[in-house]
């Protein structure tokens, strides 16, 4: 049962180059500036009409920070300081429908995001809503469920509904979802 060598090292990858699809240009895997403005405007309308819908707030934060969907739900007010937001946890999906919080990010490295003017404005609006509707929650995006927070699926659902409403289409074979906001932020 002992493996003496790594066969991967013997593969001649040049033989297979013609079988690979060319990379999709990043412009097609990110949203246009116009689409982002439309999405943010629609999110602001949702926040005005249904302020308790924390997943709409969470999607705005994802756009502003380029976060992974799973890093948004476990954010706590204690993760925010005057100068930065610490991203040190994520929400994982287990067994298809079980959402658990783990004490690390995808790559096991904490990240720090600087507080920008846009983020300051967002956090001020979020805090006012939070104080009114969720004063006892330590989480930025509470929900009435087992963990007391929204799920990463809720963020995706808001994204899908907004894109459908606004007529934002994606090209076939190109993955364009909330993760694309990471590319936009970069």
Short mmCIF file of N, CA and C in Angstrom, two decimals:
data_model
loop_
_atom_site.label_atom_id
_atom_site.label_comp_id
_atom_site.label_asym_id
_atom_site.label_seq_id
_atom_site.Cartn_x
_atom_site.Cartn_y
_atom_site.Cartn_z
N UNK A 1 0.80 -1.21 0.00
CA UNK A 1 0.00 0.00 0.00
C UNK A 1 0.84 1.27 0.00
N UNK A 2 2.12 1.15 0.00
CA UNK A 2 3.00 2.31 0.02
C UNK A 2 3.18 2.85 -1.39
N UNK A 3 2.97 4.16 -1.56
CA UNK A 3 3.16 4.80 -2.86
C UNK A 3 4.55 5.39 -2.88
N UNK A 4 5.33 4.97 -3.86
CA UNK A 4 6.72 5.39 -3.92
C UNK A 4 6.96 6.66 -4.73
N UNK A 5 6.05 6.98 -5.65
CA UNK A 5 6.27 8.20 -6.44
C UNK A 5 4.93 8.86 -6.74
N UNK A 6 5.00 10.09 -7.18
CA UNK A 6 3.82 10.87 -7.50
C UNK A 6 3.65 10.87 -9.02
N UNK A 7 2.66 10.13 -9.52
CA UNK A 7 2.50 10.01 -10.97
C UNK A 7 2.15 11.34 -11.62
N UNK A 8 1.60 12.25 -10.87
CA UNK A 8 1.27 13.58 -11.37
C UNK A 8 2.52 14.26 -11.95
N UNK A 9 3.66 13.99 -11.36
CA UNK A 9 4.90 14.61 -11.82
C UNK A 9 5.35 14.07 -13.17
N UNK A 10 4.79 12.94 -13.61
CA UNK A 10 5.18 12.34 -14.88
C UNK A 10 4.25 12.71 -16.02
N UNK A 11 3.19 13.45 -15.76
CA UNK A 11 2.22 13.80 -16.80
C UNK A 11 2.79 14.92 -17.67
N UNK A 12 2.66 14.74 -18.99
CA UNK A 12 3.08 15.77 -19.94
C UNK A 12 1.85 16.62 -20.27
N UNK A 13 1.70 17.74 -19.59
CA UNK A 13 0.51 18.57 -19.74
C UNK A 13 0.42 19.26 -21.10
N UNK A 14 1.52 19.36 -21.82
CA UNK A 14 1.50 19.97 -23.15
C UNK A 14 0.58 19.19 -24.09
N UNK A 15 0.45 17.89 -23.86
CA UNK A 15 -0.40 17.05 -24.70
C UNK A 15 -1.89 17.44 -24.56
N UNK A 16 -2.24 18.07 -23.46
CA UNK A 16 -3.65 18.33 -23.17
C UNK A 16 -4.04 19.80 -23.31
N UNK A 17 -3.12 20.66 -23.71
CA UNK A 17 -3.41 22.09 -23.78
C UNK A 17 -4.57 22.43 -24.70
N UNK A 18 -4.71 21.72 -25.81
CA UNK A 18 -5.79 22.04 -26.75
C UNK A 18 -7.16 21.64 -26.23
N UNK A 19 -7.21 20.95 -25.11
CA UNK A 19 -8.48 20.52 -24.54
C UNK A 19 -9.05 21.54 -23.54
N UNK A 20 -8.28 22.54 -23.21
CA UNK A 20 -8.71 23.53 -22.21
C UNK A 20 -9.46 24.66 -22.87
N UNK A 21 -10.52 25.12 -22.23
CA UNK A 21 -11.22 26.31 -22.70
C UNK A 21 -10.36 27.52 -22.37
N UNK A 22 -10.42 28.50 -23.24
CA UNK A 22 -9.73 29.74 -22.95
C UNK A 22 -10.40 30.42 -21.76
N UNK A 23 -9.63 31.15 -21.00
CA UNK A 23 -10.18 31.88 -19.86
C UNK A 23 -11.22 32.89 -20.33
N UNK A 24 -12.27 33.03 -19.54
CA UNK A 24 -13.28 34.03 -19.80
C UNK A 24 -12.74 35.37 -19.32
N UNK A 25 -12.81 36.41 -20.13
CA UNK A 25 -12.30 37.72 -19.69
C UNK A 25 -12.97 38.17 -18.40
N UNK A 26 -12.21 38.82 -17.54
CA UNK A 26 -12.72 39.23 -16.24
C UNK A 26 -13.91 40.18 -16.37
N UNK A 27 -13.96 40.96 -17.46
CA UNK A 27 -15.09 41.88 -17.66
C UNK A 27 -16.42 41.13 -17.73
N UNK A 28 -16.38 39.90 -18.22
CA UNK A 28 -17.61 39.11 -18.31
C UNK A 28 -17.93 38.40 -17.00
N UNK A 29 -16.97 38.34 -16.10
CA UNK A 29 -17.18 37.67 -14.81
C UNK A 29 -17.37 38.67 -13.68
N UNK A 30 -17.54 39.93 -14.03
CA UNK A 30 -17.79 40.98 -13.05
C UNK A 30 -18.96 41.81 -13.56
N UNK A 31 -19.57 42.56 -12.70
CA UNK A 31 -20.68 43.42 -13.10
C UNK A 31 -20.16 44.75 -13.61
N UNK A 32 -20.89 45.32 -14.54
CA UNK A 32 -20.52 46.65 -15.03
C UNK A 32 -20.83 47.69 -13.95
N UNK A 33 -20.24 48.85 -14.07
CA UNK A 33 -20.51 49.94 -13.12
C UNK A 33 -21.99 50.31 -13.14
N UNK A 34 -22.59 50.30 -14.34
CA UNK A 34 -24.01 50.62 -14.45
C UNK A 34 -24.86 49.59 -13.71
N UNK A 35 -24.52 48.30 -13.86
CA UNK A 35 -25.27 47.25 -13.16
C UNK A 35 -25.14 47.41 -11.64
N UNK A 36 -23.95 47.72 -11.17
CA UNK A 36 -23.77 47.88 -9.73
C UNK A 36 -24.60 49.04 -9.21
N UNK A 37 -24.63 50.14 -9.94
CA UNK A 37 -25.45 51.29 -9.52
C UNK A 37 -26.92 50.90 -9.48
N UNK A 38 -27.38 50.18 -10.50
CA UNK A 38 -28.78 49.72 -10.53
C UNK A 38 -29.08 48.79 -9.35
N UNK A 39 -28.17 47.86 -9.09
CA UNK A 39 -28.37 46.92 -7.98
C UNK A 39 -28.41 47.66 -6.65
N UNK A 40 -27.47 48.58 -6.45
CA UNK A 40 -27.44 49.35 -5.19
C UNK A 40 -28.71 50.20 -5.05
N UNK A 41 -29.17 50.83 -6.13
CA UNK A 41 -30.41 51.61 -6.06
C UNK A 41 -31.58 50.73 -5.66
N UNK A 42 -31.66 49.53 -6.24
CA UNK A 42 -32.75 48.61 -5.90
C UNK A 42 -32.63 48.14 -4.45
N UNK A 43 -31.41 47.89 -4.00
CA UNK A 43 -31.21 47.50 -2.59
C UNK A 43 -31.67 48.62 -1.66
N UNK A 44 -31.37 49.86 -2.01
CA UNK A 44 -31.79 50.99 -1.17
C UNK A 44 -33.32 51.11 -1.15
N UNK A 45 -33.97 50.84 -2.29
CA UNK A 45 -35.45 50.82 -2.30
C UNK A 45 -35.98 49.72 -1.38
N UNK A 46 -35.35 48.54 -1.46
CA UNK A 46 -35.77 47.42 -0.58
C UNK A 46 -35.57 47.77 0.88
N UNK A 47 -34.44 48.40 1.20
CA UNK A 47 -34.15 48.77 2.58
C UNK A 47 -35.15 49.80 3.10
N UNK A 48 -35.65 50.67 2.24
CA UNK A 48 -36.65 51.65 2.64
C UNK A 48 -38.02 50.99 2.84
N UNK A 49 -38.39 50.10 1.92
CA UNK A 49 -39.72 49.49 2.00
C UNK A 49 -39.79 48.34 3.00
N UNK A 50 -38.70 47.61 3.17
CA UNK A 50 -38.67 46.48 4.11
C UNK A 50 -37.37 46.53 4.91
N UNK A 51 -37.25 47.48 5.83
CA UNK A 51 -35.98 47.68 6.54
C UNK A 51 -35.50 46.47 7.34
N UNK A 52 -36.41 45.62 7.78
CA UNK A 52 -36.02 44.46 8.59
C UNK A 52 -35.40 43.34 7.75
N UNK A 53 -35.47 43.45 6.43
CA UNK A 53 -34.92 42.41 5.54
C UNK A 53 -33.40 42.53 5.53
N UNK A 54 -32.76 41.88 6.49
CA UNK A 54 -31.31 42.05 6.66
C UNK A 54 -30.49 41.48 5.50
N UNK A 55 -31.06 40.56 4.74
CA UNK A 55 -30.30 40.01 3.60
C UNK A 55 -30.08 41.08 2.52
N UNK A 56 -30.97 42.04 2.40
CA UNK A 56 -30.76 43.14 1.45
C UNK A 56 -29.61 44.02 1.92
N UNK A 57 -29.51 44.22 3.22
CA UNK A 57 -28.39 44.98 3.77
C UNK A 57 -27.08 44.21 3.58
N UNK A 58 -27.15 42.90 3.78
CA UNK A 58 -25.95 42.06 3.66
C UNK A 58 -25.40 42.08 2.24
N UNK A 59 -26.29 42.06 1.25
CA UNK A 59 -25.83 42.10 -0.14
C UNK A 59 -25.13 43.42 -0.43
N UNK A 60 -25.65 44.52 0.13
CA UNK A 60 -24.97 45.81 -0.07
C UNK A 60 -23.56 45.77 0.52
N UNK A 61 -23.44 45.18 1.70
CA UNK A 61 -22.11 45.09 2.31
C UNK A 61 -21.18 44.23 1.47
N UNK A 62 -21.72 43.16 0.89
CA UNK A 62 -20.90 42.31 0.03
C UNK A 62 -20.40 43.09 -1.18
N UNK A 63 -21.25 43.92 -1.74
CA UNK A 63 -20.85 44.73 -2.89
C UNK A 63 -19.76 45.72 -2.48
N UNK A 64 -19.95 46.39 -1.35
CA UNK A 64 -18.99 47.41 -0.91
C UNK A 64 -17.63 46.83 -0.55
N UNK A 65 -17.63 45.60 0.01
CA UNK A 65 -16.38 45.03 0.51
C UNK A 65 -15.83 43.89 -0.34
N UNK A 66 -16.61 43.35 -1.25
CA UNK A 66 -16.14 42.22 -2.04
C UNK A 66 -15.93 40.98 -1.20
N UNK A 67 -16.79 40.77 -0.22
CA UNK A 67 -16.65 39.63 0.68
C UNK A 67 -17.23 38.36 0.05
N UNK A 68 -16.83 37.23 0.59
CA UNK A 68 -17.46 35.96 0.24
C UNK A 68 -18.81 35.91 0.96
N UNK A 69 -19.79 35.25 0.33
CA UNK A 69 -21.14 35.15 0.93
C UNK A 69 -21.11 34.57 2.33
N UNK A 70 -20.28 33.57 2.55
CA UNK A 70 -20.23 32.90 3.85
C UNK A 70 -19.60 33.74 4.94
N UNK A 71 -18.88 34.80 4.57
CA UNK A 71 -18.24 35.64 5.58
C UNK A 71 -19.17 36.72 6.12
N UNK A 72 -20.26 36.96 5.43
CA UNK A 72 -21.18 38.03 5.82
C UNK A 72 -22.04 37.67 7.04
N UNK A 73 -22.74 36.53 7.03
CA UNK A 73 -23.65 36.25 8.15
C UNK A 73 -23.04 36.30 9.55
N UNK A 74 -21.83 35.76 9.76
CA UNK A 74 -21.33 35.74 11.14
C UNK A 74 -20.71 37.05 11.63
N UNK A 75 -20.75 38.12 10.82
CA UNK A 75 -20.17 39.38 11.28
C UNK A 75 -20.89 39.91 12.51
N UNK A 76 -20.11 40.33 13.47
CA UNK A 76 -20.65 40.89 14.71
C UNK A 76 -20.23 42.35 14.82
N UNK A 77 -20.97 43.11 15.60
CA UNK A 77 -20.62 44.51 15.81
C UNK A 77 -19.23 44.64 16.43
N UNK A 78 -18.84 43.64 17.20
CA UNK A 78 -17.50 43.68 17.83
C UNK A 78 -16.37 43.50 16.81
N UNK A 79 -16.70 43.07 15.58
CA UNK A 79 -15.70 42.93 14.53
C UNK A 79 -15.35 44.27 13.88
N UNK A 80 -16.10 45.30 14.26
CA UNK A 80 -15.91 46.62 13.64
C UNK A 80 -15.22 47.54 14.63
N UNK A 81 -14.12 48.13 14.16
CA UNK A 81 -13.44 49.15 14.96
C UNK A 81 -13.53 50.47 14.20
N UNK A 82 -12.91 51.48 14.73
CA UNK A 82 -12.97 52.79 14.09
C UNK A 82 -12.35 52.79 12.70
N UNK A 83 -11.33 51.96 12.51
CA UNK A 83 -10.57 52.00 11.25
C UNK A 83 -10.74 50.78 10.35
N UNK A 84 -11.27 49.67 10.90
CA UNK A 84 -11.30 48.45 10.08
C UNK A 84 -12.40 47.50 10.53
N UNK A 85 -12.69 46.56 9.63
CA UNK A 85 -13.59 45.44 9.94
C UNK A 85 -12.73 44.19 9.86
N UNK A 86 -12.83 43.36 10.90
CA UNK A 86 -12.08 42.11 10.94
C UNK A 86 -12.98 40.98 10.44
N UNK A 87 -12.47 40.25 9.47
CA UNK A 87 -13.19 39.10 8.91
C UNK A 87 -12.44 37.86 9.37
N UNK A 88 -13.05 37.12 10.30
CA UNK A 88 -12.34 36.00 10.91
C UNK A 88 -13.18 34.73 11.04
N UNK A 89 -14.42 34.78 10.55
CA UNK A 89 -15.32 33.62 10.65
C UNK A 89 -16.06 33.45 9.33
N UNK A 90 -16.65 32.28 9.17
CA UNK A 90 -17.52 32.09 8.01
C UNK A 90 -18.63 31.11 8.35
N UNK A 91 -19.65 31.17 7.54
CA UNK A 91 -20.78 30.25 7.68
C UNK A 91 -20.64 29.18 6.61
N UNK A 92 -20.67 27.92 7.02
CA UNK A 92 -20.59 26.80 6.10
C UNK A 92 -21.93 26.09 6.05
N UNK A 93 -22.18 25.42 4.94
CA UNK A 93 -23.39 24.63 4.79
C UNK A 93 -23.02 23.16 4.94
N UNK A 94 -23.68 22.49 5.87
CA UNK A 94 -23.45 21.06 6.09
C UNK A 94 -24.71 20.29 5.77
N UNK A 95 -24.57 19.14 5.20
CA UNK A 95 -25.70 18.25 4.91
C UNK A 95 -26.81 18.95 4.13
N UNK A 96 -26.45 19.89 3.27
CA UNK A 96 -27.41 20.54 2.40
C UNK A 96 -28.24 21.66 2.99
N UNK A 97 -28.59 21.57 4.27
CA UNK A 97 -29.46 22.58 4.86
C UNK A 97 -29.06 23.04 6.24
N UNK A 98 -27.97 22.58 6.74
CA UNK A 98 -27.51 22.95 8.08
C UNK A 98 -26.42 24.00 7.94
N UNK A 99 -26.63 25.15 8.57
CA UNK A 99 -25.67 26.25 8.48
C UNK A 99 -24.93 26.37 9.81
N UNK A 100 -23.60 26.28 9.75
CA UNK A 100 -22.79 26.35 10.96
C UNK A 100 -21.75 27.45 10.81
N UNK A 101 -21.42 28.08 11.93
CA UNK A 101 -20.40 29.11 11.95
C UNK A 101 -19.10 28.47 12.43
N UNK A 102 -18.04 28.73 11.68
CA UNK A 102 -16.71 28.23 12.07
C UNK A 102 -15.82 29.43 12.34
N UNK A 103 -14.84 29.23 13.20
CA UNK A 103 -13.97 30.32 13.64
C UNK A 103 -12.79 30.59 12.73
N UNK A 104 -13.01 30.49 11.42
CA UNK A 104 -11.95 30.78 10.46
C UNK A 104 -12.58 31.14 9.13
N UNK A 105 -11.78 31.75 8.26
CA UNK A 105 -12.22 32.03 6.90
C UNK A 105 -11.85 30.86 6.00
N UNK A 106 -12.20 30.97 4.73
CA UNK A 106 -11.94 29.90 3.77
C UNK A 106 -10.48 29.49 3.75
N UNK A 107 -9.57 30.47 3.79
CA UNK A 107 -8.15 30.15 3.72
C UNK A 107 -7.47 30.20 5.09
N UNK A 108 -8.26 30.24 6.15
CA UNK A 108 -7.76 30.22 7.53
C UNK A 108 -6.93 31.46 7.88
N UNK A 109 -7.12 32.54 7.14
CA UNK A 109 -6.40 33.78 7.43
C UNK A 109 -7.41 34.89 7.70
N UNK A 110 -7.24 35.58 8.81
CA UNK A 110 -8.08 36.74 9.07
C UNK A 110 -7.74 37.82 8.06
N UNK A 111 -8.77 38.60 7.70
CA UNK A 111 -8.56 39.75 6.81
C UNK A 111 -9.07 40.99 7.52
N UNK A 112 -8.53 42.12 7.13
CA UNK A 112 -8.94 43.39 7.70
C UNK A 112 -9.30 44.32 6.56
N UNK A 113 -10.50 44.87 6.62
CA UNK A 113 -10.98 45.75 5.57
C UNK A 113 -11.07 47.16 6.14
N UNK A 114 -10.46 48.14 5.47
CA UNK A 114 -10.49 49.51 6.00
C UNK A 114 -11.89 50.12 5.92
N UNK A 115 -12.20 50.96 6.88
CA UNK A 115 -13.48 51.66 6.88
C UNK A 115 -13.37 52.83 5.90
N UNK A 116 -14.06 52.71 4.78
CA UNK A 116 -14.09 53.76 3.76
C UNK A 116 -15.26 54.70 4.03
N UNK A 117 -15.35 55.78 3.30
CA UNK A 117 -16.49 56.70 3.45
C UNK A 117 -17.81 56.00 3.12
N UNK A 118 -17.82 55.22 2.03
CA UNK A 118 -19.03 54.48 1.66
C UNK A 118 -19.43 53.50 2.75
N UNK A 119 -18.45 52.84 3.33
CA UNK A 119 -18.72 51.88 4.39
C UNK A 119 -19.21 52.58 5.66
N UNK A 120 -18.66 53.73 5.97
CA UNK A 120 -19.12 54.51 7.12
C UNK A 120 -20.59 54.88 6.95
N UNK A 121 -20.95 55.36 5.77
CA UNK A 121 -22.35 55.71 5.50
C UNK A 121 -23.25 54.49 5.64
N UNK A 122 -22.81 53.37 5.06
CA UNK A 122 -23.59 52.13 5.14
C UNK A 122 -23.77 51.69 6.59
N UNK A 123 -22.68 51.65 7.35
CA UNK A 123 -22.75 51.18 8.74
C UNK A 123 -23.62 52.11 9.60
N UNK A 124 -23.62 53.39 9.31
CA UNK A 124 -24.48 54.33 10.04
C UNK A 124 -25.95 54.00 9.78
N UNK A 125 -26.30 53.76 8.51
CA UNK A 125 -27.69 53.40 8.17
C UNK A 125 -28.05 52.04 8.77
N UNK A 126 -27.13 51.08 8.66
CA UNK A 126 -27.38 49.74 9.20
C UNK A 126 -27.58 49.79 10.71
N UNK A 127 -26.77 50.55 11.40
CA UNK A 127 -26.87 50.65 12.87
C UNK A 127 -28.21 51.24 13.29
N UNK A 128 -28.68 52.25 12.57
CA UNK A 128 -29.99 52.85 12.88
C UNK A 128 -31.10 51.82 12.72
N UNK A 129 -31.07 51.06 11.63
CA UNK A 129 -32.06 50.00 11.43
C UNK A 129 -31.93 48.95 12.52
N UNK A 130 -30.72 48.56 12.81
CA UNK A 130 -30.44 47.52 13.81
C UNK A 130 -30.95 47.92 15.19
N UNK A 131 -30.67 49.15 15.59
CA UNK A 131 -31.12 49.63 16.90
C UNK A 131 -32.64 49.64 17.02
N UNK A 132 -33.31 49.87 15.91
CA UNK A 132 -34.78 49.91 15.92
C UNK A 132 -35.40 48.52 15.95
N UNK A 133 -34.88 47.61 15.13
CA UNK A 133 -35.53 46.31 14.95
C UNK A 133 -34.82 45.13 15.65
N UNK A 134 -33.53 45.24 15.88
CA UNK A 134 -32.77 44.11 16.45
C UNK A 134 -31.82 44.58 17.55
N UNK A 135 -32.30 45.30 18.54
CA UNK A 135 -31.38 45.89 19.53
C UNK A 135 -30.63 44.86 20.38
N UNK A 136 -31.11 43.63 20.46
CA UNK A 136 -30.47 42.64 21.32
C UNK A 136 -29.55 41.67 20.59
N UNK A 137 -29.37 41.86 19.30
CA UNK A 137 -28.52 40.95 18.52
C UNK A 137 -27.10 41.51 18.40
N UNK A 138 -26.13 40.64 18.59
CA UNK A 138 -24.73 41.05 18.41
C UNK A 138 -24.31 40.98 16.95
N UNK A 139 -25.15 40.35 16.11
CA UNK A 139 -24.83 40.17 14.70
C UNK A 139 -25.31 41.35 13.87
N UNK A 140 -24.60 41.64 12.80
CA UNK A 140 -25.00 42.71 11.90
C UNK A 140 -26.27 42.34 11.13
N UNK A 141 -26.42 41.04 10.83
CA UNK A 141 -27.52 40.60 9.98
C UNK A 141 -28.33 39.49 10.65
N UNK A 142 -29.11 39.85 11.67
CA UNK A 142 -29.87 38.84 12.41
C UNK A 142 -31.03 38.25 11.60
N UNK A 143 -31.50 37.10 12.05
CA UNK A 143 -32.67 36.44 11.48
C UNK A 143 -33.29 35.56 12.56
N UNK A 144 -34.53 35.22 12.35
CA UNK A 144 -35.24 34.39 13.31
C UNK A 144 -35.06 32.92 12.91
N UNK A 145 -33.92 32.35 13.29
CA UNK A 145 -33.65 30.94 13.01
C UNK A 145 -32.73 30.40 14.11
N UNK A 146 -32.28 29.17 13.94
CA UNK A 146 -31.48 28.48 14.95
C UNK A 146 -30.22 29.25 15.34
N UNK A 147 -29.49 29.78 14.35
CA UNK A 147 -28.24 30.50 14.61
C UNK A 147 -28.44 31.97 14.94
N UNK A 148 -29.63 32.48 14.66
CA UNK A 148 -29.92 33.89 14.93
C UNK A 148 -29.36 34.84 13.89
N UNK A 149 -28.94 34.28 12.73
CA UNK A 149 -28.39 35.11 11.65
C UNK A 149 -28.93 34.64 10.30
N UNK A 150 -28.81 35.51 9.31
CA UNK A 150 -29.21 35.12 7.97
C UNK A 150 -28.31 33.99 7.47
N UNK A 151 -28.75 33.35 6.40
CA UNK A 151 -27.91 32.32 5.79
C UNK A 151 -27.26 32.91 4.54
N UNK A 152 -26.19 32.28 4.10
CA UNK A 152 -25.56 32.75 2.87
C UNK A 152 -26.48 32.55 1.67
N UNK A 153 -27.42 31.63 1.76
CA UNK A 153 -28.40 31.43 0.69
C UNK A 153 -29.35 32.62 0.59
N UNK A 154 -29.67 33.23 1.73
CA UNK A 154 -30.57 34.39 1.72
C UNK A 154 -29.96 35.54 0.93
N UNK A 155 -28.66 35.72 1.06
CA UNK A 155 -27.96 36.78 0.32
C UNK A 155 -28.04 36.48 -1.17
N UNK A 156 -27.80 35.24 -1.54
CA UNK A 156 -27.85 34.84 -2.94
C UNK A 156 -29.26 35.01 -3.50
N UNK A 157 -30.26 34.68 -2.71
CA UNK A 157 -31.65 34.80 -3.15
C UNK A 157 -32.01 36.25 -3.46
N UNK A 158 -31.61 37.17 -2.61
CA UNK A 158 -31.86 38.59 -2.86
C UNK A 158 -31.18 39.02 -4.16
N UNK A 159 -29.94 38.58 -4.34
CA UNK A 159 -29.18 38.90 -5.55
C UNK A 159 -29.93 38.41 -6.80
N UNK A 160 -30.37 37.16 -6.78
CA UNK A 160 -31.07 36.59 -7.93
C UNK A 160 -32.33 37.36 -8.25
N UNK A 161 -33.12 37.66 -7.23
CA UNK A 161 -34.39 38.38 -7.44
C UNK A 161 -34.15 39.78 -8.00
N UNK A 162 -33.14 40.45 -7.51
CA UNK A 162 -32.85 41.80 -8.01
C UNK A 162 -32.40 41.74 -9.46
N UNK A 163 -31.52 40.80 -9.79
CA UNK A 163 -31.05 40.68 -11.18
C UNK A 163 -32.21 40.38 -12.12
N UNK A 164 -33.11 39.51 -11.69
CA UNK A 164 -34.28 39.18 -12.51
C UNK A 164 -35.15 40.42 -12.70
N UNK A 165 -35.42 41.13 -11.61
CA UNK A 165 -36.26 42.33 -11.67
C UNK A 165 -35.64 43.40 -12.59
N UNK A 166 -34.33 43.56 -12.53
CA UNK A 166 -33.65 44.59 -13.30
C UNK A 166 -33.29 44.14 -14.71
N UNK A 167 -33.52 42.87 -15.02
CA UNK A 167 -33.20 42.35 -16.35
C UNK A 167 -31.70 42.19 -16.58
N UNK A 168 -30.95 41.99 -15.52
CA UNK A 168 -29.50 41.78 -15.64
C UNK A 168 -29.29 40.31 -15.98
N UNK A 169 -28.81 40.07 -17.18
CA UNK A 169 -28.64 38.70 -17.65
C UNK A 169 -27.17 38.33 -17.65
N UNK A 170 -26.93 37.03 -17.60
CA UNK A 170 -25.55 36.56 -17.70
C UNK A 170 -25.44 35.69 -18.95
N UNK A 171 -24.27 35.71 -19.53
CA UNK A 171 -24.02 34.90 -20.72
C UNK A 171 -23.96 33.43 -20.33
N UNK A 172 -24.44 32.58 -21.21
CA UNK A 172 -24.42 31.14 -20.96
C UNK A 172 -22.99 30.65 -20.79
N UNK A 173 -22.78 29.82 -19.78
CA UNK A 173 -21.47 29.25 -19.54
C UNK A 173 -20.54 30.14 -18.72
N UNK A 174 -21.02 31.32 -18.35
CA UNK A 174 -20.20 32.23 -17.55
C UNK A 174 -20.83 32.34 -16.17
N UNK A 175 -20.04 32.06 -15.16
CA UNK A 175 -20.53 32.14 -13.80
C UNK A 175 -20.50 33.59 -13.35
N UNK A 176 -21.68 34.11 -13.05
CA UNK A 176 -21.80 35.49 -12.59
C UNK A 176 -22.81 35.49 -11.46
N UNK A 177 -22.32 35.66 -10.25
CA UNK A 177 -23.18 35.67 -9.09
C UNK A 177 -22.65 36.67 -8.09
N UNK A 178 -23.08 36.60 -6.85
CA UNK A 178 -22.59 37.54 -5.85
C UNK A 178 -21.07 37.47 -5.66
N UNK A 179 -20.48 36.33 -5.98
CA UNK A 179 -19.03 36.22 -5.86
C UNK A 179 -18.33 37.18 -6.83
N UNK A 180 -19.02 37.55 -7.89
CA UNK A 180 -18.43 38.47 -8.87
C UNK A 180 -18.10 39.83 -8.25
N UNK A 181 -18.76 40.17 -7.16
CA UNK A 181 -18.47 41.46 -6.50
C UNK A 181 -17.05 41.47 -5.92
N UNK A 182 -16.48 40.31 -5.70
CA UNK A 182 -15.07 40.24 -5.29
C UNK A 182 -14.19 40.77 -6.43
N UNK A 183 -14.52 40.39 -7.65
CA UNK A 183 -13.76 40.88 -8.80
C UNK A 183 -13.96 42.39 -8.97
N UNK A 184 -15.21 42.84 -8.79
CA UNK A 184 -15.48 44.27 -8.88
C UNK A 184 -14.68 45.05 -7.84
N UNK A 185 -14.63 44.54 -6.63
CA UNK A 185 -13.91 45.24 -5.56
C UNK A 185 -12.42 45.28 -5.84
N UNK A 186 -11.90 44.21 -6.42
CA UNK A 186 -10.47 44.17 -6.75
C UNK A 186 -10.18 45.17 -7.84
#
